[in-house]
mmCIF file of C-alpha atoms in Angstrom:
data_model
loop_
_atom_site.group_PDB
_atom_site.id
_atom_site.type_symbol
_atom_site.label_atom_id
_atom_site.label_comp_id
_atom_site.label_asym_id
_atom_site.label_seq_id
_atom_site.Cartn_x
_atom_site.Cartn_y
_atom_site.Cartn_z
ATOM 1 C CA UNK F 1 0.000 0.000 0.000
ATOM 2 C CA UNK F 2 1.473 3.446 -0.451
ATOM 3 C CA UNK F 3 0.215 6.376 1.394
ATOM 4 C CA UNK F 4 0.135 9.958 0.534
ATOM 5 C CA UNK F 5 0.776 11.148 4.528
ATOM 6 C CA UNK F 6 4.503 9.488 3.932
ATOM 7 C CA UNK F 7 6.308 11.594 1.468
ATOM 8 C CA UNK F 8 9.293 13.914 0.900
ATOM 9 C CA UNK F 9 9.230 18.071 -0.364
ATOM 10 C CA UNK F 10 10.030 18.686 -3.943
ATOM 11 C CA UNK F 11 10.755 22.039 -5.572
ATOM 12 C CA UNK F 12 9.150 21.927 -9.143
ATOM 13 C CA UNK F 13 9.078 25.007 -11.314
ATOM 14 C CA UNK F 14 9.557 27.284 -8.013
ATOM 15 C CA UNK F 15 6.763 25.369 -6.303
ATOM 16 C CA UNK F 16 7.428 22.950 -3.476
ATOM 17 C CA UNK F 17 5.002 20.382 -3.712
ATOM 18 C CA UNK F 18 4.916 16.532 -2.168
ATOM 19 C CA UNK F 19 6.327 13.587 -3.564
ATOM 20 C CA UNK F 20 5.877 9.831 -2.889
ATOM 21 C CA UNK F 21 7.448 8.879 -6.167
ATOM 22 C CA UNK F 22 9.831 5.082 -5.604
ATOM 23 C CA UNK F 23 8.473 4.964 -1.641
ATOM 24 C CA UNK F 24 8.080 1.470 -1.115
ATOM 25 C CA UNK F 25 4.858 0.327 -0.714
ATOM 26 C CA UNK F 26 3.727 -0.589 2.810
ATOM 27 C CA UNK F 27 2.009 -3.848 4.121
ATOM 28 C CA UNK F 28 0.491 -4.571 7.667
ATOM 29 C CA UNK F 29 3.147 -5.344 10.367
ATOM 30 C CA UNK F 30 5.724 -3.173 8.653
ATOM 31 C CA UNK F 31 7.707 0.163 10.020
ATOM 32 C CA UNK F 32 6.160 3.167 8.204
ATOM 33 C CA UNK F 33 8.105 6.542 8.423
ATOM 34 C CA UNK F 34 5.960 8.436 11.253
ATOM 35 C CA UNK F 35 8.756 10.771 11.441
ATOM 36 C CA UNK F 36 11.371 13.333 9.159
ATOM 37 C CA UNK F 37 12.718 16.334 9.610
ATOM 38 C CA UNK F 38 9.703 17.642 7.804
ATOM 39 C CA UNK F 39 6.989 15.730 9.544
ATOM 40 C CA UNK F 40 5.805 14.626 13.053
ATOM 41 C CA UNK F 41 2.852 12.556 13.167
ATOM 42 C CA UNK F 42 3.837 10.972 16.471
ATOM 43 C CA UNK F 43 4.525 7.130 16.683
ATOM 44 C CA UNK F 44 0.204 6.416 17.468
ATOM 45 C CA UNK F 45 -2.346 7.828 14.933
ATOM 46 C CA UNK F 46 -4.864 6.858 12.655
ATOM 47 C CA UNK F 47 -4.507 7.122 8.467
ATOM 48 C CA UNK F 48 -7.663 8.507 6.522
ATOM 49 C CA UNK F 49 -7.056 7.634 3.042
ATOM 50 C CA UNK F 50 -9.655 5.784 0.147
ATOM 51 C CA UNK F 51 -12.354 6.097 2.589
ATOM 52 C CA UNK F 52 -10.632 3.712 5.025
ATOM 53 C CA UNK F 53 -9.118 4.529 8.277
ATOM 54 C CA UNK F 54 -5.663 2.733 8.694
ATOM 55 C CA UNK F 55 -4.139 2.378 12.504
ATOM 56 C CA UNK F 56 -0.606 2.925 13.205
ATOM 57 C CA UNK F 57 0.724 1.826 16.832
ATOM 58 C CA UNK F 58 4.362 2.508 17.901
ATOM 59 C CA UNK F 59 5.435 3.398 14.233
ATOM 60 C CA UNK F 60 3.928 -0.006 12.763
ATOM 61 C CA UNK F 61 0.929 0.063 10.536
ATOM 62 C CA UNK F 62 -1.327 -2.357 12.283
ATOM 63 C CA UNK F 63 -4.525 -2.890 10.415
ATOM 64 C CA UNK F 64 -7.997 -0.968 8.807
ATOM 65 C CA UNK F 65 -10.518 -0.467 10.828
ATOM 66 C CA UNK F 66 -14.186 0.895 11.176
ATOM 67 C CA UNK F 67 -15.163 4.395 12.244
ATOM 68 C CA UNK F 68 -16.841 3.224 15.095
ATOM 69 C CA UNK F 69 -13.941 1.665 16.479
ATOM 70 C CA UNK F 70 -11.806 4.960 16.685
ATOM 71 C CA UNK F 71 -10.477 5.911 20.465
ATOM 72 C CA UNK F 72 -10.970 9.247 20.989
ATOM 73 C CA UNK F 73 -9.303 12.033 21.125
ATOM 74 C CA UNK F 74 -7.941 10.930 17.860
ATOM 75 C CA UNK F 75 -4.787 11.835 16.262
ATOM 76 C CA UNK F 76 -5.868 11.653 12.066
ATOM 77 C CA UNK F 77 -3.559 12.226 9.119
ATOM 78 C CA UNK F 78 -5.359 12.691 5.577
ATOM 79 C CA UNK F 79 -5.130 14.317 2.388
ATOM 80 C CA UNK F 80 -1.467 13.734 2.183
ATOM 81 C CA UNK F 81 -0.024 14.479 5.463
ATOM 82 C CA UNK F 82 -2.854 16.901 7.076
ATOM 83 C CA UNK F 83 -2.565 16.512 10.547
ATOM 84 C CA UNK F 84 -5.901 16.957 12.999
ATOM 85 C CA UNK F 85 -6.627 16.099 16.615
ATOM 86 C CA UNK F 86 -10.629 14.740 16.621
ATOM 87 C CA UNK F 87 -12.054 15.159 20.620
ATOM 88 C CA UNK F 88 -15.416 13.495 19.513
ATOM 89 C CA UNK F 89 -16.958 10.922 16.897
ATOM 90 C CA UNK F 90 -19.642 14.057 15.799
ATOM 91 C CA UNK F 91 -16.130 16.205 14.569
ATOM 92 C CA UNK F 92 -15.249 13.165 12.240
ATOM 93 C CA UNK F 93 -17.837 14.126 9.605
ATOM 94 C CA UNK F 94 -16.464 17.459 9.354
ATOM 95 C CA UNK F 95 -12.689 16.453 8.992
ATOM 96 C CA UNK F 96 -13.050 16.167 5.330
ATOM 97 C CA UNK F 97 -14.126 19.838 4.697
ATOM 98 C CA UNK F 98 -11.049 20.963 6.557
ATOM 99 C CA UNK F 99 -8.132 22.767 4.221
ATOM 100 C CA UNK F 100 -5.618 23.504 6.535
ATOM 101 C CA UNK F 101 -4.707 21.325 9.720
ATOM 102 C CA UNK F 102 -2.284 21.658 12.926
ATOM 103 C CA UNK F 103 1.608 22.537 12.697
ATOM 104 C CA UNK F 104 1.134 23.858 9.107
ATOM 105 C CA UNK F 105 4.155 26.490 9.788
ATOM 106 C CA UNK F 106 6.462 24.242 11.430
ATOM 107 C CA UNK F 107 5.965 21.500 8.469
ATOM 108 C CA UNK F 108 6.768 24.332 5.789
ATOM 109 C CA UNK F 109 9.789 25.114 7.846
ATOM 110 C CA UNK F 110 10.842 21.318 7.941
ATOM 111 C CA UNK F 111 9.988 21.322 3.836
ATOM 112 C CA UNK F 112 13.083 23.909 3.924
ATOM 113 C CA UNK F 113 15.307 22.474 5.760
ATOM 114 C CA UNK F 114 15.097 19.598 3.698
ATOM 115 C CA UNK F 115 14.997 21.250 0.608
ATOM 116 C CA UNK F 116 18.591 22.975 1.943
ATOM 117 C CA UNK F 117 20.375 19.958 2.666
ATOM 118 C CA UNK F 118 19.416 18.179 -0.363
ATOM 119 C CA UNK F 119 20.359 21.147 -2.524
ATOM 120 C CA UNK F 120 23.564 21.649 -0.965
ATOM 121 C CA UNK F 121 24.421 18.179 -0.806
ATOM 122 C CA UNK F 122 23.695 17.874 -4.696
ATOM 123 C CA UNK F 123 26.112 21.309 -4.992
ATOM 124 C CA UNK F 124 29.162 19.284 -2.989
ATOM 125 C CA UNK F 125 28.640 16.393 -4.830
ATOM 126 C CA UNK F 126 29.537 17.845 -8.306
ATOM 127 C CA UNK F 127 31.777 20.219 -7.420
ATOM 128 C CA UNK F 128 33.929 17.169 -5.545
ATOM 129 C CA UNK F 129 32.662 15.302 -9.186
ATOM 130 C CA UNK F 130 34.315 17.684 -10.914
ATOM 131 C CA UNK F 131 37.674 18.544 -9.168
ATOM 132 C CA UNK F 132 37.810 15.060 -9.314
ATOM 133 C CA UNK F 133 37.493 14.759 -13.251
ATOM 134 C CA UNK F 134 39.475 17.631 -14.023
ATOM 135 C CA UNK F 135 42.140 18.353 -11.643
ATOM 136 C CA UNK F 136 43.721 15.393 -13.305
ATOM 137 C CA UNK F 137 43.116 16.237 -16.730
ATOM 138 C CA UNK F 138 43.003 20.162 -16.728
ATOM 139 C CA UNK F 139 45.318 22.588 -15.151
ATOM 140 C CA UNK F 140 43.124 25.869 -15.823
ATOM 141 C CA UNK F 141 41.531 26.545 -12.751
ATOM 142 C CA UNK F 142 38.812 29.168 -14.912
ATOM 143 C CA UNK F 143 37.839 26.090 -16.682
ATOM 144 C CA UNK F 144 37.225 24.613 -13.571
ATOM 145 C CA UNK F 145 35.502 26.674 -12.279
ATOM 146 C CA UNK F 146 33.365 27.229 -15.115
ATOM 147 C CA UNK F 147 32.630 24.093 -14.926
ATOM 148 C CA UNK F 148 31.379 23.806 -11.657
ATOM 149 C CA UNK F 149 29.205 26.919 -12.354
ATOM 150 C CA UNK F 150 27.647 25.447 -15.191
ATOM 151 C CA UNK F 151 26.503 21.905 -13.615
ATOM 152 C CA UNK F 152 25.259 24.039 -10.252
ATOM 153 C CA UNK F 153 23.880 26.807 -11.969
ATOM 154 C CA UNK F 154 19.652 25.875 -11.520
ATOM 155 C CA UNK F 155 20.802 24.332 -8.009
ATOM 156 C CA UNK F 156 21.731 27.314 -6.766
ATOM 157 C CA UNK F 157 18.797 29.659 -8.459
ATOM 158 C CA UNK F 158 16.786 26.560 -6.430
ATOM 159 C CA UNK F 159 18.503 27.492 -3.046
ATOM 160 C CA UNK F 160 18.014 31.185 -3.716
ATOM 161 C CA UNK F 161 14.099 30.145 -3.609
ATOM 162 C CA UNK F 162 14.118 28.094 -0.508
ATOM 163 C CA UNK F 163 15.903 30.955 1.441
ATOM 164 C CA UNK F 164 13.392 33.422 0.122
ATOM 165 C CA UNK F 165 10.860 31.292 1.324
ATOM 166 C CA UNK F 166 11.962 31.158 4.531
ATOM 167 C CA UNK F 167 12.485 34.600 4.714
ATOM 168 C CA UNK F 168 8.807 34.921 3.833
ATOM 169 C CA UNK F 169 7.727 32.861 6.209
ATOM 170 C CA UNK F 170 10.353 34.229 9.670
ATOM 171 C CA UNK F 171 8.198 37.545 8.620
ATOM 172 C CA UNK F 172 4.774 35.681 9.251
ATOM 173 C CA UNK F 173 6.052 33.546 12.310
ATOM 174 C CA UNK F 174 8.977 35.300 14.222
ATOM 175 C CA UNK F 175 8.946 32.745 16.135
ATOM 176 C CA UNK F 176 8.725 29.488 14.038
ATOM 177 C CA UNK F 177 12.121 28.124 15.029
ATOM 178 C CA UNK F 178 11.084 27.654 18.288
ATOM 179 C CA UNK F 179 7.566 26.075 17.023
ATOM 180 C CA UNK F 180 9.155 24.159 14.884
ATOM 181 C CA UNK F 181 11.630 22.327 17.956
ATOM 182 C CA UNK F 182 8.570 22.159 20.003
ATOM 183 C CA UNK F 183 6.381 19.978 17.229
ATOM 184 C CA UNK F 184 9.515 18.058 16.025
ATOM 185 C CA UNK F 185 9.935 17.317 19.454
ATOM 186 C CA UNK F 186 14.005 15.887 18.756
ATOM 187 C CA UNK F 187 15.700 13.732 21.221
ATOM 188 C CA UNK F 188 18.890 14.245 22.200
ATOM 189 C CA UNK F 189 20.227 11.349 20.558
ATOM 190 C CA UNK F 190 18.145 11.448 17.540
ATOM 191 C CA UNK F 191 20.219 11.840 14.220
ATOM 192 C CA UNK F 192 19.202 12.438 10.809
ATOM 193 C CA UNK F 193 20.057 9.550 9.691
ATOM 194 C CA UNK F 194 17.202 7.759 11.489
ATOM 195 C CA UNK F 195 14.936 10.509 10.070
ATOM 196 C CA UNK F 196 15.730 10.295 6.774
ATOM 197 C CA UNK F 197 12.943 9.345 4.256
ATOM 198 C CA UNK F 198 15.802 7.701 1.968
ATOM 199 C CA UNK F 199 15.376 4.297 3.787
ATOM 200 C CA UNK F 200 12.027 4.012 2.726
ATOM 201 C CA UNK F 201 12.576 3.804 -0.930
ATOM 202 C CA UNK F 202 12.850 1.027 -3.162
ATOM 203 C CA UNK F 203 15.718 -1.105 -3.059
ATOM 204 C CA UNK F 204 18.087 0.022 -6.141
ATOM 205 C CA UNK F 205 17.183 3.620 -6.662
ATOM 206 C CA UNK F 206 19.811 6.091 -5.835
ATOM 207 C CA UNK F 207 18.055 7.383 -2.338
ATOM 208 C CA UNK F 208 18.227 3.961 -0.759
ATOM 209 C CA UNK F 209 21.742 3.038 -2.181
ATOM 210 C CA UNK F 210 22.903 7.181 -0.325
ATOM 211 C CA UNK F 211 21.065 5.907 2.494
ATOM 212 C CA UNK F 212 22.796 2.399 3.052
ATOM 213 C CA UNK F 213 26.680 4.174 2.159
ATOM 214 C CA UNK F 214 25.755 6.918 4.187
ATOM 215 C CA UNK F 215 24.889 4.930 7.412
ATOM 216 C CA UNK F 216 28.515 3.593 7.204
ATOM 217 C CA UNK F 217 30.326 6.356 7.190
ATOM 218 C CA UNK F 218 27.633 8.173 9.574
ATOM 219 C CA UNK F 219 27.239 5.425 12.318
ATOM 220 C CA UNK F 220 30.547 6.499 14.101
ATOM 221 C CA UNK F 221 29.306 10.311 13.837
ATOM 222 C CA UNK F 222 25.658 11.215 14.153
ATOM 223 C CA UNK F 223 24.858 14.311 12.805
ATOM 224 C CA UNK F 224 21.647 15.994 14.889
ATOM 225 C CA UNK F 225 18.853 17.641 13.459
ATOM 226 C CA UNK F 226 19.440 20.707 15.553
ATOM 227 C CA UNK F 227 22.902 21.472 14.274
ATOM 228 C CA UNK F 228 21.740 21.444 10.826
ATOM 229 C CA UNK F 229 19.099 23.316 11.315
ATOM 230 C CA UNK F 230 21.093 26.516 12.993
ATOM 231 C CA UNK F 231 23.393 26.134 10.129
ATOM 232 C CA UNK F 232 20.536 26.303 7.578
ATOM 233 C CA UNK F 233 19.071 29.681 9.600
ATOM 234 C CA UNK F 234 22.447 30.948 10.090
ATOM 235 C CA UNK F 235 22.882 30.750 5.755
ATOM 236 C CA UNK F 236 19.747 31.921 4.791
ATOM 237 C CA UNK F 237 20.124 35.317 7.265
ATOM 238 C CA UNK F 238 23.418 35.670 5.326
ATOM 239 C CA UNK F 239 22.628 35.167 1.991
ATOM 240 C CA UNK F 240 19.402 36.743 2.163
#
């Protein structure tokens, strides 16, 4: 089964919009990612998708079951990743007319941060690509550099959208970093690593091949969410 609530941010044509795109599909008794930097549905809640409600207990989808077997109050996720606390069974029928759920700030902040490591890490990648090509081969360090500003040219006009869109939205919630830590709720020990949505794609694409090299050479280092995060704040007040 794939689900739209478990997904990753994707900047298309200067819109960031949600992608579920070579997730692997999920069956009963299996982990499902309840949490990423960009998300945090908690590890107990209760999937509304196809007109079924789906239960997840301690980060394991468990089974389907009927409405009038909910416990209340209800923690729901629907229409891809819309999150809702339900105190009664008369507030269910209304759920579906509802546009805009709880933590919408903090999970456009998270869509950011993700969107900034991703781009960045694409950036180091070819420019380490291309010294690597060329230093051997070329002794022009222009050409070089050229290079490298040709192949990260639309990577960077990308990053120069993410920062303005967290400029944007520092001037609507002064104080979203701190709403942000509170919702994500991070433990001290948590890495990103473990809340990276690369382990849940398909065996063989390039995500889950990053995500199995990456937990070798990360296992002896974790690198914390909170780090990152004043390092992404930290560029965009720079850059900006």
């Amino acid at each position: 089964m794939i689900f739209d609530c478990f997904y990753y941010p994707k900047l298309d044509n200067a819109l960031i919009t949600k992608s579920n795109k070579n997730l692997k599909e999920f069956n009963f008794g299996d982990e499902v990612p309840t949490k990423t930097l960009y998300y945090n549905y908690g590890k107990s809640f209760a999937i509304y998708q196809g007109g079924e409600f789906y239960v997840v207990e301690d980060s394991i989808l468990k089974k389907i079951i009927n409405s009038d077997e909910l416990m209340y109050p209800l923690k729901l996720v629907f229409n891809g990743g819309t999150q809702l606390t339900v105190f009664t069974p008369n507030d269910l029928p209304s759920v579906r007319l509802t546009l805009k759920g709880e933590f919408e700030a903090e999970k456009e902040l998270g869509n950011l941060f993700f969107l900034s490591m991703m781009l960045n890490r694409k950036i180091k990648n070819i420019q380490y690509k291309v010294m690597s090509d060329l230093t051997n081969s070329a002794r022009d360090c222009n050409f070089i550099n050229q290079e490298i500003d040709t192949q990260t040219k639309d990577l960077f006009e990308d990053l120069k959208i993410v920062e303005g869109r967290f400029y944007s939205l520092t001037l609507q919630n002064p104080n979203i970093k701190d709403a942000y830590l509170d919702y994500m709720n991070f433990g001290a020990k948590e890495d990103i690593l473990e809340l990276g949505i690369n382990k849940y794609f398909e065996e063989g694409t390039q995500e889950h091949s990053e995500h199995m090299l990456k937990s070798l050479v990360w296992k002896s280092k974790p690198i914390y969410p909170k780090f990152k995060l004043d390092h992404f704040i930290n560029s965009c007040n720079y850059r900006i």
